[in-house]
Amino acid sequence: MKKFAALLLGTAMVLSLAACGGSATTSESTASSEASSAASSEAASTEEASAETAAAELTTVTDGTLTMSTNAAFPPYEMTADDGSFEGIDIEVAQAIADKLGLTLQVDDMDFDAALLAVQNGKSDMVMAGVTVTEERQKVMDFTDSYATGIQSIIVPEDSDIASIDDLAGKTIGTQRGTTGYLYCVDEFGDDAVIAYDNGLTAVKALTNGQVDCVVIDNAPAQEFVAANQGLKILDTPYAEENYAIGVAKGNTALLDAINGALAELQADGTLQSIVDKYITAE
């Protein structure tokens, strides 16, 4: 993901000729039109050159490519389409950032823990998978500004006796391995009370099969899973609220600043909100 600094392209100044009292001759109009066209072409060339220069200044795993590690089982942020391609909020935001930075986006799908490690080990440029900023994660990677807000929700069977967080004591809780939901539950209820699965879908299947009493997961995918599985519901009281950000390798300040610049532009021009609205409708 390259930085939006690349987008602060130089703007071309167009000089307009003003006639003093009479109308311009045909030759004068033609000359003015040609000058304006030349200025526009020069401006476009300048912008392209600036983007290429900015992209060249960024250090990425593969030259000219912005490599994103993710776990494409986290709808509506990232998921696999019927044709095998990737789609979702994070995928489209990543593509918009790559476009801003003049880079080609490459998406690598893997387990959530592996996606985090890929950035730390220099296998990917950034990780986007509904990643929450925590003190522990900040020790091993740097984070951009937040681009979305997440809520940890609790999914239970419709006939469950679990009505709030207070009822989770003594229950078996399903979570996705490595997520903040997993960390919260282990910290509060202990390792023995929590079963970690490779992804949220597997955790929800365990719930429908009666292997766990509830699932703690981000609200957006929770809504998707409940809609696809009859007999489940989400508790009204959220477990926790948190902010999502993009993780990059520790110390790669140029890339971090570039992504932040791109995010700021996408937010300012409404692109970011339009992407979110495409996948998450207001209730």
Coordinates of C-alpha atoms in Angstrom, one line a residue:
M1 CA 0.0 0.0 0.0
K2 CA 1.6 3.0 -1.0
K3 CA 1.2 6.3 0.4
F4 CA -1.1 9.0 -0.5
A5 CA 1.7 11.4 -0.3
A6 CA 2.1 10.2 -3.9
L7 CA -1.3 11.7 -4.5
L8 CA -0.3 15.2 -3.5
L9 CA 0.4 15.7 -7.2
G10 CA 1.6 19.0 -8.5
T11 CA -1.3 20.9 -10.1
A12 CA -0.8 22.7 -13.4
M13 CA -1.5 26.3 -13.7
V14 CA -3.6 27.3 -16.7
L15 CA -3.0 30.8 -18.0
S16 CA -6.1 32.3 -19.6
L17 CA -5.7 35.1 -22.2
A18 CA -8.2 38.0 -21.8
A19 CA -9.1 40.1 -24.8
C20 CA -9.1 43.9 -24.3
G21 CA -12.3 45.3 -25.7
G22 CA -12.9 43.2 -28.8
S23 CA -13.5 39.5 -29.6
A24 CA -10.5 37.2 -30.2
T25 CA -9.6 36.3 -33.8
T26 CA -9.8 32.7 -35.0
S27 CA -6.1 32.2 -34.8
E28 CA -6.0 33.6 -31.3
S29 CA -8.8 31.2 -30.2
T30 CA -7.0 28.3 -31.8
A31 CA -3.7 29.2 -30.1
S32 CA -5.5 29.6 -26.8
S33 CA -7.2 26.2 -27.2
E34 CA -3.9 24.5 -28.1
A35 CA -2.2 26.1 -25.1
S36 CA -4.9 24.9 -22.8
S37 CA -4.8 21.4 -24.2
A38 CA -1.0 21.3 -23.8
A39 CA -1.3 22.5 -20.2
S40 CA -3.8 19.8 -19.5
S41 CA -1.6 17.1 -21.0
E42 CA 1.4 18.4 -19.1
A43 CA -0.6 18.3 -15.9
A44 CA -1.7 14.7 -16.5
S45 CA 1.9 13.7 -17.2
T46 CA 3.1 15.5 -14.1
E47 CA 0.5 13.6 -12.0
E48 CA 1.5 10.3 -13.4
A49 CA 5.1 11.0 -12.9
S50 CA 4.5 12.1 -9.3
A51 CA 2.5 8.9 -8.6
E52 CA 5.3 6.8 -10.0
T53 CA 7.9 8.7 -8.0
A54 CA 5.9 8.3 -4.8
A55 CA 5.4 4.6 -5.4
A56 CA 9.1 4.1 -6.0
E57 CA 10.0 5.7 -2.7
L58 CA 7.9 3.1 -0.8
T59 CA 9.4 -0.2 0.4
T60 CA 7.1 -3.1 -0.4
V61 CA 7.6 -6.8 -0.3
T62 CA 7.3 -6.9 -4.2
D63 CA 8.1 -3.8 -6.2
G64 CA 5.0 -2.2 -7.7
T65 CA 2.7 -4.4 -5.6
L66 CA 0.9 -3.8 -2.3
T67 CA 0.6 -7.3 -0.7
M68 CA -2.3 -7.7 1.8
S69 CA -2.6 -10.6 4.1
T70 CA -6.1 -11.4 5.3
N71 CA -8.5 -14.1 6.5
A72 CA -11.2 -14.2 3.9
A73 CA -13.8 -15.8 6.2
F74 CA -14.9 -12.6 8.0
P75 CA -17.9 -11.2 6.1
P76 CA -18.6 -8.5 5.2
Y77 CA -15.0 -7.3 5.6
E78 CA -13.4 -10.1 3.6
M79 CA -14.9 -13.2 2.0
T80 CA -14.6 -15.4 -1.0
A81 CA -17.0 -14.9 -3.9
D82 CA -18.5 -17.8 -5.9
D83 CA -15.9 -17.3 -8.6
G84 CA -13.0 -17.6 -6.1
S85 CA -12.2 -13.9 -6.0
F86 CA -12.1 -11.9 -2.9
E87 CA -14.6 -9.2 -1.9
G88 CA -15.7 -7.2 1.1
I89 CA -15.1 -3.9 2.8
D90 CA -11.4 -4.5 3.5
I91 CA -10.8 -5.8 0.0
E92 CA -12.3 -2.7 -1.6
V93 CA -10.6 -0.3 0.8
A94 CA -7.3 -2.0 0.1
Q95 CA -7.9 -1.7 -3.6
A96 CA -8.7 2.0 -3.3
I97 CA -5.5 2.6 -1.3
A98 CA -3.4 0.7 -3.9
D99 CA -4.9 2.7 -6.7
K100 CA -4.1 5.9 -4.8
L101 CA -0.5 4.8 -4.4
G102 CA -0.1 3.6 -8.0
L103 CA 0.4 0.0 -6.9
T104 CA -1.1 -3.4 -7.8
L105 CA -3.0 -5.0 -5.0
Q106 CA -2.3 -8.7 -4.2
V107 CA -4.5 -10.4 -1.6
D108 CA -3.1 -13.5 0.3
D109 CA -5.7 -15.5 2.2
M110 CA -4.7 -17.4 5.3
D111 CA -5.6 -18.1 8.9
F112 CA -6.0 -14.9 11.0
D113 CA -2.9 -15.6 13.2
A114 CA -0.9 -16.3 10.0
A115 CA -2.1 -13.0 8.5
L116 CA -0.8 -11.1 11.5
L117 CA 2.5 -12.9 11.4
A118 CA 2.9 -12.3 7.6
V119 CA 3.4 -8.6 8.3
Q120 CA 5.7 -9.1 11.2
N121 CA 7.8 -11.5 9.1
G122 CA 8.0 -9.4 6.0
K123 CA 5.8 -11.7 3.9
S124 CA 3.1 -9.0 3.4
D125 CA 3.0 -5.2 3.4
M126 CA -0.1 -4.9 5.5
V127 CA -2.8 -6.9 7.2
M128 CA -6.5 -6.1 6.9
A129 CA -8.9 -8.6 8.5
G130 CA -11.0 -6.6 10.9
V131 CA -7.8 -6.1 13.0
T132 CA -8.2 -4.4 16.3
V133 CA -5.4 -2.3 17.8
T134 CA -4.2 -3.8 21.1
E135 CA -1.1 -3.0 23.3
E136 CA 0.3 -6.5 22.6
R137 CA 0.0 -6.1 18.8
Q138 CA 1.5 -2.6 18.9
K139 CA 4.7 -4.2 20.2
V140 CA 5.2 -6.2 17.0
M141 CA 3.6 -4.0 14.3
D142 CA 2.6 -0.4 13.6
F143 CA -1.0 0.6 12.9
T144 CA -2.7 3.2 10.7
D145 CA -5.5 5.4 11.8
S146 CA -8.8 3.6 12.4
Y147 CA -11.0 3.2 9.3
A148 CA -13.9 1.3 10.9
T149 CA -15.6 0.6 14.3
G150 CA -16.3 -2.9 15.4
I151 CA -18.5 -4.4 18.1
Q152 CA -17.9 -7.8 19.7
S153 CA -21.2 -9.5 19.9
I154 CA -22.5 -12.7 21.4
I155 CA -24.4 -15.2 19.3
V156 CA -26.6 -17.8 21.1
P157 CA -29.4 -20.2 20.2
E158 CA -32.8 -18.6 20.3
D159 CA -33.9 -20.7 23.2
S160 CA -30.6 -20.1 25.2
D161 CA -30.7 -19.2 28.8
I162 CA -27.8 -16.7 28.2
A163 CA -29.3 -13.2 28.2
S164 CA -26.3 -11.1 28.9
I165 CA -22.5 -11.2 29.5
D166 CA -23.1 -12.0 33.1
D167 CA -24.6 -15.4 32.1
L168 CA -21.4 -16.5 30.3
A169 CA -19.7 -17.8 33.5
G170 CA -19.7 -21.6 33.4
K171 CA -20.5 -21.7 29.7
T172 CA -18.4 -23.0 26.8
I173 CA -17.6 -20.1 24.5
G174 CA -16.6 -20.4 20.8
T175 CA -14.4 -17.8 19.2
Q176 CA -12.0 -17.3 16.3
R177 CA -8.4 -18.0 17.1
G178 CA -6.2 -15.0 17.7
T179 CA -9.0 -12.4 17.6
T180 CA -9.7 -9.9 20.4
G181 CA -12.9 -11.8 21.1
Y182 CA -10.8 -14.8 21.9
L183 CA -8.4 -12.8 24.0
Y184 CA -11.2 -11.1 26.0
C185 CA -12.9 -14.4 26.8
V186 CA -9.8 -16.2 27.8
D187 CA -8.8 -13.3 30.0
E188 CA -12.2 -13.1 31.7
F189 CA -13.3 -16.8 31.8
G190 CA -10.1 -18.8 31.4
D191 CA -8.6 -21.1 28.8
D192 CA -10.9 -24.1 29.7
A193 CA -14.0 -22.1 29.0
V194 CA -13.0 -21.0 25.5
I195 CA -12.7 -23.1 22.3
A196 CA -10.8 -21.4 19.5
Y197 CA -11.6 -22.2 15.8
D198 CA -9.8 -21.3 12.6
N199 CA -12.6 -18.9 11.5
G200 CA -15.9 -17.5 12.6
L201 CA -17.9 -19.8 10.3
T202 CA -16.5 -22.9 11.9
A203 CA -17.2 -21.5 15.4
V204 CA -20.9 -20.8 14.4
K205 CA -21.2 -24.4 13.0
A206 CA -20.0 -25.7 16.3
L207 CA -22.7 -23.6 18.0
T208 CA -25.5 -25.0 15.7
N209 CA -24.2 -28.5 16.5
G210 CA -24.4 -27.9 20.2
Q211 CA -20.6 -28.1 20.8
V212 CA -20.4 -24.6 22.4
D213 CA -23.0 -22.5 24.2
C214 CA -22.3 -19.3 22.5
V215 CA -19.9 -17.5 20.1
V216 CA -18.2 -14.2 20.7
I217 CA -17.3 -12.5 17.4
D218 CA -17.5 -9.1 15.7
N219 CA -21.0 -7.8 15.1
A220 CA -20.8 -7.4 11.3
P221 CA -20.0 -11.1 10.6
A222 CA -22.3 -12.1 13.4
Q223 CA -25.2 -10.5 11.5
E224 CA -24.2 -12.5 8.4
F225 CA -23.9 -15.8 10.2
V226 CA -27.2 -15.4 12.1
A227 CA -29.0 -14.5 8.8
A228 CA -27.6 -17.7 7.2
N229 CA -28.4 -20.0 10.2
Q230 CA -32.0 -20.3 11.5
G231 CA -32.4 -20.7 15.2
L232 CA -29.7 -18.2 16.2
K233 CA -29.8 -14.7 17.6
I234 CA -27.4 -11.9 18.7
L235 CA -27.7 -10.6 22.3
D236 CA -28.8 -6.9 22.5
T237 CA -25.9 -6.1 24.8
P238 CA -22.5 -5.9 23.0
Y239 CA -19.5 -7.6 24.6
A240 CA -17.0 -4.8 23.7
E241 CA -16.5 -2.0 21.2
E242 CA -13.3 -1.4 19.3
N243 CA -11.6 0.2 16.3
Y244 CA -10.2 -1.5 13.2
A245 CA -6.9 -0.4 11.7
I246 CA -4.4 -1.6 9.1
G247 CA -1.2 -3.3 10.5
V248 CA 2.2 -2.8 8.8
A249 CA 5.7 -3.9 9.6
K250 CA 7.2 -2.2 12.6
G251 CA 9.3 0.8 11.6
N252 CA 8.1 1.1 8.0
T253 CA 7.1 4.7 8.5
A254 CA 7.0 5.7 4.9
L255 CA 4.4 3.0 4.0
L256 CA 2.4 3.8 7.2
D257 CA 2.3 7.5 6.4
A258 CA 1.3 6.7 2.8
I259 CA -1.6 4.5 3.8
N260 CA -2.7 7.0 6.3
G261 CA -2.7 9.7 3.6
A262 CA -4.7 7.5 1.3
L263 CA -7.2 6.7 4.1
A264 CA -7.6 10.4 4.8
E265 CA -8.4 11.1 1.1
L266 CA -10.8 8.2 0.9
Q267 CA -12.6 9.5 3.9
A268 CA -12.7 13.1 2.7
D269 CA -14.1 12.3 -0.7
G270 CA -16.7 9.9 0.6
T271 CA -15.2 6.7 -0.9
L272 CA -14.7 5.0 2.4
Q273 CA -18.2 5.5 3.6
S274 CA -19.7 4.4 0.3
I275 CA -17.8 1.1 0.5
V276 CA -19.0 0.5 4.1
D277 CA -22.6 1.4 3.0
K278 CA -22.4 -1.1 0.2
Y279 CA -21.9 -4.0 2.6
I280 CA -23.5 -2.8 5.8
T281 CA -26.9 -1.2 5.7
A282 CA -28.2 1.1 8.4
E283 CA -30.7 -0.6 10.7

